[in-house]
Amino acid sequence: MGSWLGEYVNALMGTVGCGLAVDSSCAAQHLAQFAWAVPVGVGVVAGISLMVGQWALLAINRVGRWRTLLTLVASGLGTLLAAAIEAALVTGLGWLLLGGSPRIGAVLPSVLIAFAPYWLGFLVVLPYTGPGVARIVKVWHLLLLWQLLRPALGVGSTAALAVAAAAWLAAEAIDVAIERSPIRLRERVFCLVSGSPGLTGRDLMASAKMGEPR
């Protein structure tokens, strides 16, 4: 068990290293031994890293230790869901733009590995540079997705770029729609998992302004 775990961690770290280097052929080498375990691990850790980058949100809401752990796990699972949606978009757009019909099961591992740059998502916590880091990571994800889709779809660079860019833009549009939705789905899920009121920095600033003497 210990040797298997060590080999898995090595494969996971090797895959992420290849991903950060945008080396699709290198990243695919580790899939033969562990199949889905490596891509799923990449996605889960990416989600956890993103939530670690939002530690201020957890602190503001005074989320307890166990609830924090549960929130981190939920964030990891949420990234798997986001990857599944993006893989479905790649499949649909691949059929629309290329005329072929790639199977989502063949595309999903590549999409999951493309989330490797989000392992650096915790860096968004840095003051002043956080938003810039977030944008860089998103573009990094797109570049890696492009390279990984070439062998996954069996197409050239131009076709893979068209599918990757279209799927990425569609995924970003869905993310913005969820963020601005009147039902506030993301906040509801956060409140449910963390057991907190879902306060943000803006809420605290608004409360402070209301309490200021006129």
PDB file of C-alpha atoms in Angstrom:
ATOM      1  CA  MET A   1       0.000   0.000   0.000  1.00  0.00           C
ATOM      2  CA  GLY A   2       2.789   2.391   0.947  1.00  0.00           C
ATOM      3  CA  SER A   3       4.717   1.755  -2.245  1.00  0.00           C
ATOM      4  CA  TRP A   4       1.558   2.181  -4.343  1.00  0.00           C
ATOM      5  CA  LEU A   5       0.795   5.479  -2.619  1.00  0.00           C
ATOM      6  CA  GLY A   6       4.346   6.683  -3.157  1.00  0.00           C
ATOM      7  CA  GLU A   7       4.210   5.762  -6.824  1.00  0.00           C
ATOM      8  CA  TYR A   8       0.838   7.469  -7.155  1.00  0.00           C
ATOM      9  CA  VAL A   9       2.085  10.687  -5.555  1.00  0.00           C
ATOM     10  CA  ASN A  10       5.126  10.636  -7.835  1.00  0.00           C
ATOM     11  CA  ALA A  11       2.880  10.135 -10.869  1.00  0.00           C
ATOM     12  CA  LEU A  12       0.559  12.900  -9.674  1.00  0.00           C
ATOM     13  CA  MET A  13       3.375  15.373  -9.111  1.00  0.00           C
ATOM     14  CA  GLY A  14       5.027  14.370 -12.384  1.00  0.00           C
ATOM     15  CA  THR A  15       1.790  14.941 -14.278  1.00  0.00           C
ATOM     16  CA  VAL A  16       1.299  18.349 -12.690  1.00  0.00           C
ATOM     17  CA  GLY A  17       4.898  19.283 -13.455  1.00  0.00           C
ATOM     18  CA  CYS A  18       4.389  18.318 -17.086  1.00  0.00           C
ATOM     19  CA  GLY A  19       1.138  20.249 -17.104  1.00  0.00           C
ATOM     20  CA  LEU A  20       2.714  23.408 -15.739  1.00  0.00           C
ATOM     21  CA  ALA A  21       5.330  23.073 -18.476  1.00  0.00           C
ATOM     22  CA  VAL A  22       2.481  22.676 -21.015  1.00  0.00           C
ATOM     23  CA  ASP A  23       4.009  19.364 -22.155  1.00  0.00           C
ATOM     24  CA  SER A  24       1.116  17.168 -23.280  1.00  0.00           C
ATOM     25  CA  SER A  25       3.204  14.137 -24.245  1.00  0.00           C
ATOM     26  CA  CYS A  26       4.924  14.113 -20.853  1.00  0.00           C
ATOM     27  CA  ALA A  27       1.627  14.464 -18.962  1.00  0.00           C
ATOM     28  CA  ALA A  28       0.103  11.495 -20.801  1.00  0.00           C
ATOM     29  CA  GLN A  29       2.906   9.152 -19.743  1.00  0.00           C
ATOM     30  CA  HIS A  30       1.548   8.732 -16.214  1.00  0.00           C
ATOM     31  CA  LEU A  31      -1.992   7.796 -17.282  1.00  0.00           C
ATOM     32  CA  ALA A  32      -1.133   4.253 -18.338  1.00  0.00           C
ATOM     33  CA  GLN A  33      -0.348   3.074 -14.802  1.00  0.00           C
ATOM     34  CA  PHE A  34      -3.000   4.849 -12.746  1.00  0.00           C
ATOM     35  CA  ALA A  35      -5.647   5.645 -15.385  1.00  0.00           C
ATOM     36  CA  TRP A  36      -8.346   7.880 -13.855  1.00  0.00           C
ATOM     37  CA  ALA A  37      -6.704   8.197 -10.435  1.00  0.00           C
ATOM     38  CA  VAL A  38      -4.153  10.755 -11.608  1.00  0.00           C
ATOM     39  CA  PRO A  39      -6.528  13.112 -13.495  1.00  0.00           C
ATOM     40  CA  VAL A  40      -9.050  12.980 -10.640  1.00  0.00           C
ATOM     41  CA  GLY A  41      -6.280  13.766  -8.156  1.00  0.00           C
ATOM     42  CA  VAL A  42      -5.200  16.740 -10.252  1.00  0.00           C
ATOM     43  CA  GLY A  43      -8.744  18.103 -10.272  1.00  0.00           C
ATOM     44  CA  VAL A  44      -9.403  17.594  -6.554  1.00  0.00           C
ATOM     45  CA  VAL A  45      -6.158  19.253  -5.431  1.00  0.00           C
ATOM     46  CA  ALA A  46      -6.804  22.125  -7.864  1.00  0.00           C
ATOM     47  CA  GLY A  47     -10.161  22.794  -6.231  1.00  0.00           C
ATOM     48  CA  ILE A  48      -8.697  22.611  -2.734  1.00  0.00           C
ATOM     49  CA  SER A  49      -5.940  25.048  -3.708  1.00  0.00           C
ATOM     50  CA  LEU A  50      -8.497  27.502  -5.049  1.00  0.00           C
ATOM     51  CA  MET A  51     -10.415  27.403  -1.776  1.00  0.00           C
ATOM     52  CA  VAL A  52      -7.199  27.840   0.240  1.00  0.00           C
ATOM     53  CA  GLY A  53      -6.717  31.018  -1.785  1.00  0.00           C
ATOM     54  CA  GLN A  54     -10.046  32.188  -0.364  1.00  0.00           C
ATOM     55  CA  TRP A  55      -8.955  31.715   3.267  1.00  0.00           C
ATOM     56  CA  ALA A  56     -10.123  35.253   4.067  1.00  0.00           C
ATOM     57  CA  LEU A  57     -13.673  34.189   3.189  1.00  0.00           C
ATOM     58  CA  LEU A  58     -13.409  31.313   5.664  1.00  0.00           C
ATOM     59  CA  ALA A  59     -11.930  33.614   8.312  1.00  0.00           C
ATOM     60  CA  ILE A  60     -14.618  36.278   7.895  1.00  0.00           C
ATOM     61  CA  ASN A  61     -17.319  33.654   8.380  1.00  0.00           C
ATOM     62  CA  ARG A  62     -15.466  32.045  11.311  1.00  0.00           C
ATOM     63  CA  VAL A  63     -15.772  28.603   9.796  1.00  0.00           C
ATOM     64  CA  GLY A  64     -14.739  25.868  12.245  1.00  0.00           C
ATOM     65  CA  ARG A  65     -11.996  23.316  11.680  1.00  0.00           C
ATOM     66  CA  TRP A  66     -14.181  20.439  10.526  1.00  0.00           C
ATOM     67  CA  ARG A  67     -16.388  22.685   8.435  1.00  0.00           C
ATOM     68  CA  THR A  68     -13.252  24.104   6.819  1.00  0.00           C
ATOM     69  CA  LEU A  69     -12.111  20.589   5.938  1.00  0.00           C
ATOM     70  CA  LEU A  70     -15.555  19.807   4.528  1.00  0.00           C
ATOM     71  CA  THR A  71     -15.499  23.042   2.512  1.00  0.00           C
ATOM     72  CA  LEU A  72     -12.097  22.175   1.033  1.00  0.00           C
ATOM     73  CA  VAL A  73     -13.313  18.707   0.030  1.00  0.00           C
ATOM     74  CA  ALA A  74     -16.463  20.205  -1.488  1.00  0.00           C
ATOM     75  CA  SER A  75     -14.330  22.644  -3.469  1.00  0.00           C
ATOM     76  CA  GLY A  76     -12.295  19.735  -4.829  1.00  0.00           C
ATOM     77  CA  LEU A  77     -15.455  17.892  -5.857  1.00  0.00           C
ATOM     78  CA  GLY A  78     -16.782  21.097  -7.385  1.00  0.00           C
ATOM     79  CA  THR A  79     -13.723  21.263  -9.622  1.00  0.00           C
ATOM     80  CA  LEU A  80     -14.457  17.726 -10.822  1.00  0.00           C
ATOM     81  CA  LEU A  81     -17.959  18.899 -11.734  1.00  0.00           C
ATOM     82  CA  ALA A  82     -16.539  21.941 -13.542  1.00  0.00           C
ATOM     83  CA  ALA A  83     -14.178  19.670 -15.475  1.00  0.00           C
ATOM     84  CA  ALA A  84     -17.062  17.377 -16.433  1.00  0.00           C
ATOM     85  CA  ILE A  85     -19.015  20.366 -17.754  1.00  0.00           C
ATOM     86  CA  GLU A  86     -16.005  21.590 -19.721  1.00  0.00           C
ATOM     87  CA  ALA A  87     -15.453  18.076 -21.110  1.00  0.00           C
ATOM     88  CA  ALA A  88     -19.094  17.992 -22.212  1.00  0.00           C
ATOM     89  CA  LEU A  89     -18.571  21.342 -23.935  1.00  0.00           C
ATOM     90  CA  VAL A  90     -15.449  20.008 -25.663  1.00  0.00           C
ATOM     91  CA  THR A  91     -17.401  16.957 -26.825  1.00  0.00           C
ATOM     92  CA  GLY A  92     -20.299  19.013 -28.163  1.00  0.00           C
ATOM     93  CA  LEU A  93     -18.114  21.634 -29.803  1.00  0.00           C
ATOM     94  CA  GLY A  94     -15.862  18.924 -31.221  1.00  0.00           C
ATOM     95  CA  TRP A  95     -18.877  17.430 -32.940  1.00  0.00           C
ATOM     96  CA  LEU A  96     -20.044  20.869 -34.117  1.00  0.00           C
ATOM     97  CA  LEU A  97     -16.702  22.236 -35.338  1.00  0.00           C
ATOM     98  CA  LEU A  98     -14.909  19.086 -36.427  1.00  0.00           C
ATOM     99  CA  GLY A  99     -17.774  16.924 -37.552  1.00  0.00           C
ATOM    100  CA  GLY A 100     -16.549  14.086 -35.361  1.00  0.00           C
ATOM    101  CA  SER A 101     -18.072  12.736 -32.169  1.00  0.00           C
ATOM    102  CA  PRO A 102     -15.405  12.394 -29.458  1.00  0.00           C
ATOM    103  CA  ARG A 103     -16.475  10.420 -26.401  1.00  0.00           C
ATOM    104  CA  ILE A 104     -16.639  12.425 -23.195  1.00  0.00           C
ATOM    105  CA  GLY A 105     -14.849   9.596 -21.385  1.00  0.00           C
ATOM    106  CA  ALA A 106     -11.884   9.997 -23.718  1.00  0.00           C
ATOM    107  CA  VAL A 107     -11.808  13.773 -23.297  1.00  0.00           C
ATOM    108  CA  LEU A 108     -12.404  14.115 -19.542  1.00  0.00           C
ATOM    109  CA  PRO A 109      -8.932  12.918 -18.390  1.00  0.00           C
ATOM    110  CA  SER A 110      -7.289  15.560 -20.583  1.00  0.00           C
ATOM    111  CA  VAL A 111      -9.614  18.259 -19.276  1.00  0.00           C
ATOM    112  CA  LEU A 112      -8.878  17.261 -15.679  1.00  0.00           C
ATOM    113  CA  ILE A 113      -5.122  17.388 -16.249  1.00  0.00           C
ATOM    114  CA  ALA A 114      -5.593  20.823 -17.827  1.00  0.00           C
ATOM    115  CA  PHE A 115      -6.594  22.028 -14.346  1.00  0.00           C
ATOM    116  CA  ALA A 116      -2.986  21.534 -13.179  1.00  0.00           C
ATOM    117  CA  PRO A 117      -2.257  25.305 -13.236  1.00  0.00           C
ATOM    118  CA  TYR A 118      -5.002  25.736 -10.645  1.00  0.00           C
ATOM    119  CA  TRP A 119      -2.700  24.035  -8.154  1.00  0.00           C
ATOM    120  CA  LEU A 120      -1.283  27.550  -7.900  1.00  0.00           C
ATOM    121  CA  GLY A 121      -4.745  28.904  -7.129  1.00  0.00           C
ATOM    122  CA  PHE A 122      -3.785  29.541  -3.507  1.00  0.00           C
ATOM    123  CA  LEU A 123      -1.626  32.424  -4.771  1.00  0.00           C
ATOM    124  CA  VAL A 124      -4.745  34.521  -5.403  1.00  0.00           C
ATOM    125  CA  VAL A 125      -4.582  35.315  -1.693  1.00  0.00           C
ATOM    126  CA  LEU A 126      -1.568  37.573  -2.333  1.00  0.00           C
ATOM    127  CA  PRO A 127      -2.420  41.262  -1.889  1.00  0.00           C
ATOM    128  CA  TYR A 128      -2.596  43.420  -5.027  1.00  0.00           C
ATOM    129  CA  THR A 129      -1.342  40.638  -7.328  1.00  0.00           C
ATOM    130  CA  GLY A 130      -4.107  38.123  -6.586  1.00  0.00           C
ATOM    131  CA  PRO A 131      -6.450  39.119  -9.457  1.00  0.00           C
ATOM    132  CA  GLY A 132      -3.551  39.079 -11.907  1.00  0.00           C
ATOM    133  CA  VAL A 133      -2.523  35.612 -10.745  1.00  0.00           C
ATOM    134  CA  ALA A 134      -6.097  34.402 -11.239  1.00  0.00           C
ATOM    135  CA  ARG A 135      -6.119  35.632 -14.849  1.00  0.00           C
ATOM    136  CA  ILE A 136      -2.729  34.067 -15.581  1.00  0.00           C
ATOM    137  CA  VAL A 137      -3.873  30.710 -14.207  1.00  0.00           C
ATOM    138  CA  LYS A 138      -6.998  30.786 -16.377  1.00  0.00           C
ATOM    139  CA  VAL A 139      -4.994  31.464 -19.543  1.00  0.00           C
ATOM    140  CA  TRP A 140      -2.489  28.805 -18.488  1.00  0.00           C
ATOM    141  CA  HIS A 141      -5.372  26.354 -18.205  1.00  0.00           C
ATOM    142  CA  LEU A 142      -6.479  27.237 -21.736  1.00  0.00           C
ATOM    143  CA  LEU A 143      -2.997  26.733 -23.186  1.00  0.00           C
ATOM    144  CA  LEU A 144      -2.634  23.336 -21.527  1.00  0.00           C
ATOM    145  CA  LEU A 145      -6.133  22.299 -22.604  1.00  0.00           C
ATOM    146  CA  TRP A 146      -5.233  23.199 -26.184  1.00  0.00           C
ATOM    147  CA  GLN A 147      -2.121  21.039 -26.142  1.00  0.00           C
ATOM    148  CA  LEU A 148      -3.859  18.104 -24.449  1.00  0.00           C
ATOM    149  CA  LEU A 149      -6.784  18.121 -26.888  1.00  0.00           C
ATOM    150  CA  ARG A 150      -4.510  17.592 -29.873  1.00  0.00           C
ATOM    151  CA  PRO A 151      -3.840  13.914 -29.082  1.00  0.00           C
ATOM    152  CA  ALA A 152      -7.187  13.425 -27.331  1.00  0.00           C
ATOM    153  CA  LEU A 153      -9.147  14.510 -30.415  1.00  0.00           C
ATOM    154  CA  GLY A 154      -6.545  13.373 -32.923  1.00  0.00           C
ATOM    155  CA  VAL A 155      -6.483  16.750 -34.674  1.00  0.00           C
ATOM    156  CA  GLY A 156      -3.958  19.441 -35.545  1.00  0.00           C
ATOM    157  CA  SER A 157      -3.061  22.540 -33.576  1.00  0.00           C
ATOM    158  CA  THR A 158      -5.545  24.876 -35.272  1.00  0.00           C
ATOM    159  CA  ALA A 159      -8.545  22.585 -34.809  1.00  0.00           C
ATOM    160  CA  ALA A 160      -7.587  21.803 -31.210  1.00  0.00           C
ATOM    161  CA  LEU A 161      -7.198  25.518 -30.461  1.00  0.00           C
ATOM    162  CA  ALA A 162     -10.627  26.272 -31.918  1.00  0.00           C
ATOM    163  CA  VAL A 163     -12.314  23.625 -29.770  1.00  0.00           C
ATOM    164  CA  ALA A 164     -10.318  24.489 -26.638  1.00  0.00           C
ATOM    165  CA  ALA A 165     -10.948  28.234 -26.948  1.00  0.00           C
ATOM    166  CA  ALA A 166     -14.659  27.775 -27.641  1.00  0.00           C
ATOM    167  CA  ALA A 167     -15.094  25.377 -24.711  1.00  0.00           C
ATOM    168  CA  TRP A 168     -13.072  27.636 -22.414  1.00  0.00           C
ATOM    169  CA  LEU A 169     -15.113  30.711 -23.335  1.00  0.00           C
ATOM    170  CA  ALA A 170     -18.364  28.791 -22.882  1.00  0.00           C
ATOM    171  CA  ALA A 171     -17.219  27.526 -19.473  1.00  0.00           C
ATOM    172  CA  GLU A 172     -16.266  31.070 -18.442  1.00  0.00           C
ATOM    173  CA  ALA A 173     -19.684  32.330 -19.569  1.00  0.00           C
ATOM    174  CA  ILE A 174     -21.408  29.643 -17.498  1.00  0.00           C
ATOM    175  CA  ASP A 175     -19.261  30.579 -14.495  1.00  0.00           C
ATOM    176  CA  VAL A 176     -20.192  34.259 -14.830  1.00  0.00           C
ATOM    177  CA  ALA A 177     -23.877  33.370 -15.245  1.00  0.00           C
ATOM    178  CA  ILE A 178     -23.806  31.310 -12.050  1.00  0.00           C
ATOM    179  CA  GLU A 179     -21.944  34.068 -10.216  1.00  0.00           C
ATOM    180  CA  ARG A 180     -24.517  36.715 -11.185  1.00  0.00           C
ATOM    181  CA  SER A 181     -27.578  34.504 -11.013  1.00  0.00           C
ATOM    182  CA  PRO A 182     -30.420  35.809  -8.797  1.00  0.00           C
ATOM    183  CA  ILE A 183     -30.580  32.425  -7.031  1.00  0.00           C
ATOM    184  CA  ARG A 184     -26.934  32.876  -5.911  1.00  0.00           C
ATOM    185  CA  LEU A 185     -26.263  29.170  -6.257  1.00  0.00           C
ATOM    186  CA  ARG A 186     -22.583  29.366  -5.338  1.00  0.00           C
ATOM    187  CA  GLU A 187     -23.276  31.282  -2.136  1.00  0.00           C
ATOM    188  CA  ARG A 188     -26.043  28.859  -1.180  1.00  0.00           C
ATOM    189  CA  VAL A 189     -23.730  25.884  -1.583  1.00  0.00           C
ATOM    190  CA  PHE A 190     -20.988  27.615   0.408  1.00  0.00           C
ATOM    191  CA  CYS A 191     -23.380  28.428   3.244  1.00  0.00           C
ATOM    192  CA  LEU A 192     -24.724  24.868   3.281  1.00  0.00           C
ATOM    193  CA  VAL A 193     -21.298  23.229   3.382  1.00  0.00           C
ATOM    194  CA  SER A 194     -19.524  25.697   5.675  1.00  0.00           C
ATOM    195  CA  GLY A 195     -22.483  26.253   7.983  1.00  0.00           C
ATOM    196  CA  SER A 196     -21.835  29.997   7.815  1.00  0.00           C
ATOM    197  CA  PRO A 197     -23.909  33.046   6.795  1.00  0.00           C
ATOM    198  CA  GLY A 198     -21.769  33.493   3.680  1.00  0.00           C
ATOM    199  CA  LEU A 199     -20.435  36.938   4.494  1.00  0.00           C
ATOM    200  CA  THR A 200     -17.966  38.594   2.134  1.00  0.00           C
ATOM    201  CA  GLY A 201     -15.576  41.505   2.451  1.00  0.00           C
ATOM    202  CA  ARG A 202     -18.142  43.687   0.713  1.00  0.00           C
ATOM    203  CA  ASP A 203     -20.750  42.784   3.334  1.00  0.00           C
ATOM    204  CA  LEU A 204     -18.408  43.844   6.145  1.00  0.00           C
ATOM    205  CA  MET A 205     -17.576  47.121   4.391  1.00  0.00           C
ATOM    206  CA  ALA A 206     -21.278  47.818   3.838  1.00  0.00           C
ATOM    207  CA  SER A 207     -22.011  47.156   7.516  1.00  0.00           C
ATOM    208  CA  ALA A 208     -19.178  49.445   8.568  1.00  0.00           C
ATOM    209  CA  LYS A 209     -20.489  52.257   6.381  1.00  0.00           C
ATOM    210  CA  MET A 210     -23.993  51.857   7.806  1.00  0.00           C
ATOM    211  CA  GLY A 211     -22.551  52.189  11.305  1.00  0.00           C
ATOM    212  CA  GLU A 212     -20.629  55.372  10.549  1.00  0.00           C
ATOM    213  CA  PRO A 213     -22.010  58.576  12.114  1.00  0.00           C
ATOM    214  CA  ARG A 214     -23.583  60.947   9.656  1.00  0.00           C
TER     215      ARG A 214
END
